[in-house]
Amino acid sequence: MSMPDNRLERRQALHEDRRARYERMVEIRALENKVQDLFDEGLVHGTTHLCLGQEAVAVGVAAAARVSDTVTCTYRGHGVALALGLTPVDLLGEILGREIGSIGGIGGSMHLCEPDVGLLPTFAIVGAGIPVAAGAALTAQVRGTDDAALAVFGDGSTNIGAFHEALNLASIWNLPVVFVCENNQYGEYSRIDLTTPVDDIAVRAQAYNMPSEVVDGQDPDNAADAVAAALMRARTGGGPTLIEMKTYRYAGHSRADTAPYRPEGEFERWYEKDPIVNYGRQLVDEGLLSGDDLDAVKTLVDESIAAAVETVLASPAPPMAAMFDNVLAP
Amino acid sequence: MSMPDNRLERRQALHEDRRARYERMVEIRALENKVQDLFDEGLVHGTTHLCLGQEAVAVGVAAAARVSDTVTCTYRGHGVALALGLTPVDLLGEILGREIGSIGGIGGSMHLCEPDVGLLPTFAIVGAGIPVAAGAALTAQVRGTDDAALAVFGDGSTNIGAFHEALNLASIWNLPVVFVCENNQYGEYSRIDLTTPVDDIAVRAQAYNMPSEVVDGQDPDNAADAVAAALMRARTGGGPTLIEMKTYRYAGHSRADTAPYRPEGEFERWYEKDPIVNYGRQLVDEGLLSGDDLDAVKTLVDESIAAAVETVLASPAPPMAAMFDNVLAP
Amino acid sequence: MNQAISAAIADEMRADPDVIVLGEDVAVAEGPFKTSAGLLDEFGPLRVRDTPISEMGFLGAAVGAAATGLRPVVEIMFVEFLGVALDQLSTEGAKFHYLSGGRVTVPLTIRASVGAGLGFGTQHSQTLESWVMGTPGLKLAVASGPASAYGLMRAAIRDDNPIVVLEPRRLYAQREDVTTGPEGVIPLGIARQVVDGDDATIVALGSTVGTTAQAEAAASWSADVIDLQSLQPWDRDTVYESVARTGRLVTVEENPLFGGWGADIVAAVAADLFGELKAPPLRITAPDVPVPFGKELEERYMPSSDYINEQVTGLLHTGRVPSPWWEAEKGSP
Amino acid sequence: MNQAISAAIADEMRADPDVIVLGEDVAVAEGPFKTSAGLLDEFGPLRVRDTPISEMGFLGAAVGAAATGLRPVVEIMFVEFLGVALDQLSTEGAKFHYLSGGRVTVPLTIRASVGAGLGFGTQHSQTLESWVMGTPGLKLAVASGPASAYGLMRAAIRDDNPIVVLEPRRLYAQREDVTTGPEGVIPLGIARQVVDGDDATIVALGSTVGTTAQAEAAASWSADVIDLQSLQPWDRDTVYESVARTGRLVTVEENPLFGGWGADIVAAVAADLFGELKAPPLRITAPDVPVPFGKELEERYMPSSDYINEQVTGLLHTGRVPSPWWEAEKGSP
Ligand SMILES: Cc1ncc(C[n+]2csc(CCOP(=O)(O)OP(=O)(O)O)c2C)c(N)n1
Ligand SMILES: Cc1ncc(C[n+]2csc(CCOP(=O)(O)OP(=O)(O)O)c2C)c(N)n1
Ligand SMILES: [Mg+2]
Ligand SMILES: [Mg+2]
């Protein structure tokens, strides 16, 4: 077992090796837990939005997409970013506002970016990344490559105009784009049924004459397969797809939110489908990993996250002059 | 036969008397043709958007709604405004920028308003009136009246975010509002299938778990019945409805547009369903009117429009100081 | 300050059954910043409503509700979200009264949190008065603390026009005794002189009011510190009266220099009190960059009281506009 | 001017296959104002596209396309429609470069028609520079005629930043000989002195450039008339050099006074050239009202050359800022 720290290798591993998918989910969970700890210790300036519980979606998306595809994602993007190949140092550095971070500590938790693996700057505005992904798909279409684009966004985002306009545009132009809705059952502190009058987000694709699918988002292979099929359709001129990943947000919306609005027993029910527990079990059942291997992964990941924290805490804050860089391109 | 010039009576007539519906359609057509003439003569400053061919929708909506309901409508609103009860002088006055116009010549063709019959200021921004109608319905809901609201908008408007957000909001709040889409087959110079990937706009209601219906918009009774049913549902707590009225825009989009992009024979095919010709024939068949009556209506209407033009041309331009009125409420 | 806002809304809701509250998580959760605490409990779900994430939709609905008789108070959680809803505010709501010949009014209050200092990053830290300025038919007020928020909010809800009330986010946690009731209402369009002094007139707004007063208290000079309170319309009388006396005008803004509200104050004073200025008008602002995240950078981005002190001192000593701090910073490698 | 715009886009499309054109009815119909004449024919439907009515969607798509290598030119038919799309411009596109540590660029040109004079009414007649100003990361240029439109458009398309180019609608029909090719390109950020004179520096933009030059030609005084061309960034050197010589600054704007771009020019000059001003800076603007429709009212709304002449003459004779025309008008019953 190995944990590559090169971004492209990290990404590559997910395509080839289901054990790597398991590792990456464990890593995402460990990192998110660490972020919560750091926040509770007062080390995180600002806010955080954890994707605990949604690890399989992130890994599934990254496993299916290739690095020349473009991905847009939200403020709840730590998992997707790690899965795409960013390193824990890239993330923690950014979240803690250090020079070593993904964009030099200028952005924070909500603003990660890594063009090398196809990640555009992540979006703090709900829905904003959806048309932007359609635009990245337009580039592929105009240039005649077989690249595609993916937008990852939440269930609550499907109520905003940008979602509607982007899906309509993608459909009428037959753009190679996959819309991945992480339906984690909540938008901030509101359960989805309080804001969204349909049971399945996927039905909304009918308004655009677009294929769609409801997918169990708690299984990374399942998620990867669904995204891969949609990507294949996109690359071969079949146009866009809306995929609804049913998943669950284990933590509150952000920061100190403890999710008191959650009905009793809901978390527990979802935890039965925990992507890490179940996928680990599955790999053991298949003989790909042993029980000891699972422990070893956890240990390895914990060590690597601890090391990343150390590296990041030793990294300086961005110099004052950094705020003047990159306002305009030369 | 009589042509009331009081706005409330004009409106009332449509509820009670199908001959009035015929008259009003003839009036709308005559007015729109007159506007085009005035435009061609250089008497209209700016632009116009005629609703020739769509008369039955306007009359149907006005016949079904009551004056305490609120209506939002677009720049293509001459017909709806006349049907709701505004007089030819109100309209022509505004279109020609005279003090006698609907809002004193401050607004022009795209900005008509008459609170007495429930018409909010008409909208020159595509889609903007749709959430506003939802808001008027919210007033009724909060106050516990059984009034309702109606939004009238085009097919092209269903691609904009405001449409999506308004329908979602109306559905989740169960608002008493009826969304009336005038599908006149074109948005500006583009046929609907070039911008909109569904055959029937009505299917879009599924994305909001909302009832919807496709209606022949070339028959005023048909249109009125569909709207009345939806209004009844709205008033009795049944929530919003999307109604798609299939209709056709006889003229170009605006001003001097002669619609060269229209396929050969399309206009002719639609003209077979002409609302005025057919409804007139129907009323004659039913014995409600004679052929002579139809001619008399036309004559009466032409005279009244001619008289309105005269009145308006004799009305002064708004005084310079009028531009400073009503910027802020006191 | 969040308590003062909740209290102001509650007082208006008690006084007028037409007042309703809309926004994302304003009801059950009492607002992401707890600015609608207790409202759902007291006024119920018909009048206090959580919305879907659709600012254009619910702001538009609020325009429609206002135009038909309600007095909606709408929360835009971060002012940047107006970027998905501006049409309804500026092109519809602000123009309804005009476009109805004065027959439709739009008594609509839009509250939005603004400003840097809490680490929310580039897309959640601006003040963006500039998006609202320059739209006839709108009013615009900015709270500078609990009493100010209470008083402006009540006046805004009672006003028959669409009004944007901006709330500097980092003041939500500020506490002070607030006079509630009618005496606590602050009329729109009126500035408030916070500090009296001689050497300059310093006009501040929102978050910069406190910082400026602090700067003045610590300084070797003294100045009139004016909390502008309303930006549209702004109170020329108070500003002019003061500048006529002190002969020097300084504005303190949290936004970038270019496009900031201070330019309007300076341009008006420079035109109307030309002969009475003893020194060039000075605008103290943030630099022309997006708001950076790193804690030290974000702190530096906002004009601090030390910096304000330094700048005004520089102006008084040299009679010229001192360079902003970033000139040196940008020069260095 | 519409021909010059079509020509500029065509020239850039020939030079670079990454340039594409998006907008409502820009392809088959060649643009509602015929500003993309011939483009579909020459460059085909992959690069010249009619969009659904969804400005947020297609402007957002253009941001994404630009961030991944294309150079989109997007038409926003009337600048007001930015009100449904501003988020993508200001909060996304303008901040991508910053939020990618400089690794993503957004070479995006947004064209929008602006201004009054054609009877399009209140919601289709504003200039709205104010919506775009104050957003670091954006550039903003305004065309003042065919040559200006050609030159600025080419520079904008080549630039690696998001740029808004505003096109005064009533100049579309204007015709003049235009130098095309590389010599016709007008660098961004540079003003152009249109007229040389002595008594004042008059800074104009877009539609007011022609009116101001006309006013100057008919006047008893003479002035430097400067076409600012770019507003963000604006050319301090040219303006300062002129004001330092003439000692008087006048700005001429089609927008309302409050929130207008002139305030920024005046505030900068008042600060930096304080001692050199012989008279108060004068802003000639439209009144603070929505744009009215009635023909005479709309004409009066925009500063005419007679009015400019009158105002500047008043300034020169009295050394004070003259009242704007509406003071008298509003006073009368
Ligand atoms: C336009 C806009 N409105 C509101 C917000 C505030 N906000 C941030 S996250 C969020 C909830 C989003 O829910 P969902 O799309 O389901 O994503 P999740 O957080 O569950 O991943 C809201 C309302 C925002 N960032 N942007
Ligand atoms: C937000 C916005 N975008 C674009 C326009 C320009 N525009 C005016 S009418 C129109 C076509 C609208 O088509 P549709 O909704 O079908 O209504 P119709 O004109 O056919 O009645 C367009 C694009 C606008 N007014 N507002
Ligand atoms: Mg969610
Ligand atoms: Mg249509």
PDB file of N, CA, C and O in Angstrom, chain C residues 11 150-151 154 158 179-187:
ATOM      1  N   ASP C  11     -40.686  44.461  16.545  1.00  0.00           N
ATOM      2  CA  ASP C  11     -41.504  45.631  16.881  1.00  0.00           C
ATOM      3  C   ASP C  11     -42.367  46.054  15.697  1.00  0.00           C
ATOM      4  O   ASP C  11     -43.543  46.382  15.863  1.00  0.00           O
ATOM      5  N   TYR C 150     -31.049  49.032  14.837  1.00  0.00           N
ATOM      6  CA  TYR C 150     -32.447  49.057  15.299  1.00  0.00           C
ATOM      7  C   TYR C 150     -33.207  50.220  14.668  1.00  0.00           C
ATOM      8  O   TYR C 150     -34.294  50.051  14.113  1.00  0.00           O
ATOM      9  N   GLY C 151     -32.608  51.373  14.770  1.00  0.00           N
ATOM     10  CA  GLY C 151     -33.300  52.578  14.327  1.00  0.00           C
ATOM     11  C   GLY C 151     -33.500  52.647  12.831  1.00  0.00           C
ATOM     12  O   GLY C 151     -34.574  53.038  12.354  1.00  0.00           O
ATOM     13  N   ARG C 154     -36.168  49.921  11.637  1.00  0.00           N
ATOM     14  CA  ARG C 154     -37.573  50.280  11.835  1.00  0.00           C
ATOM     15  C   ARG C 154     -38.007  51.338  10.823  1.00  0.00           C
ATOM     16  O   ARG C 154     -39.099  51.242  10.257  1.00  0.00           O
ATOM     17  N   ARG C 158     -40.931  50.873   7.768  1.00  0.00           N
ATOM     18  CA  ARG C 158     -42.079  51.787   7.667  1.00  0.00           C
ATOM     19  C   ARG C 158     -42.121  52.582   6.380  1.00  0.00           C
ATOM     20  O   ARG C 158     -43.150  53.169   6.046  1.00  0.00           O
ATOM     21  N   THR C 179     -32.013  52.041  22.728  1.00  0.00           N
ATOM     22  CA  THR C 179     -33.336  52.613  22.990  1.00  0.00           C
ATOM     23  C   THR C 179     -34.307  52.034  21.985  1.00  0.00           C
ATOM     24  O   THR C 179     -34.166  52.265  20.786  1.00  0.00           O
ATOM     25  N   THR C 180     -35.255  51.255  22.456  1.00  0.00           N
ATOM     26  CA  THR C 180     -36.242  50.715  21.529  1.00  0.00           C
ATOM     27  C   THR C 180     -37.471  51.610  21.543  1.00  0.00           C
ATOM     28  O   THR C 180     -37.489  52.647  22.203  1.00  0.00           O
ATOM     29  N   GLY C 181     -38.480  51.211  20.814  1.00  0.00           N
ATOM     30  CA  GLY C 181     -39.687  52.030  20.744  1.00  0.00           C
ATOM     31  C   GLY C 181     -39.485  53.178  19.774  1.00  0.00           C
ATOM     32  O   GLY C 181     -38.434  53.284  19.139  1.00  0.00           O
ATOM     33  N   PRO C 182     -40.497  54.037  19.687  1.00  0.00           N
ATOM     34  CA  PRO C 182     -40.486  55.118  18.701  1.00  0.00           C
ATOM     35  C   PRO C 182     -39.240  56.002  18.803  1.00  0.00           C
ATOM     36  O   PRO C 182     -38.715  56.464  17.793  1.00  0.00           O
ATOM     37  N   GLU C 183     -38.750  56.244  20.015  1.00  0.00           N
ATOM     38  CA  GLU C 183     -37.579  57.134  20.151  1.00  0.00           C
ATOM     39  C   GLU C 183     -36.322  56.506  19.553  1.00  0.00           C
ATOM     40  O   GLU C 183     -35.353  57.203  19.266  1.00  0.00           O
ATOM     41  N   GLY C 184     -36.361  55.198  19.388  1.00  0.00           N
ATOM     42  CA  GLY C 184     -35.183  54.539  18.823  1.00  0.00           C
ATOM     43  C   GLY C 184     -35.118  54.583  17.313  1.00  0.00           C
ATOM     44  O   GLY C 184     -34.093  54.234  16.721  1.00  0.00           O
ATOM     45  N   VAL C 185     -36.202  55.015  16.674  1.00  0.00           N
ATOM     46  CA  VAL C 185     -36.234  55.027  15.209  1.00  0.00           C
ATOM     47  C   VAL C 185     -35.307  56.115  14.658  1.00  0.00           C
ATOM     48  O   VAL C 185     -35.292  57.236  15.172  1.00  0.00           O
ATOM     49  N   ILE C 186     -34.538  55.795  13.662  1.00  0.00           N
ATOM     50  CA  ILE C 186     -33.624  56.767  13.051  1.00  0.00           C
ATOM     51  C   ILE C 186     -34.145  57.119  11.666  1.00  0.00           C
ATOM     52  O   ILE C 186     -34.153  56.269  10.770  1.00  0.00           O
ATOM     53  N   PRO C 187     -34.556  58.361  11.456  1.00  0.00           N
ATOM     54  CA  PRO C 187     -35.107  58.716  10.143  1.00  0.00           C
ATOM     55  C   PRO C 187     -34.084  58.479   9.036  1.00  0.00           C
ATOM     56  O   PRO C 187     -32.874  58.704   9.243  1.00  0.00           O
TER      57      PRO C 187
END
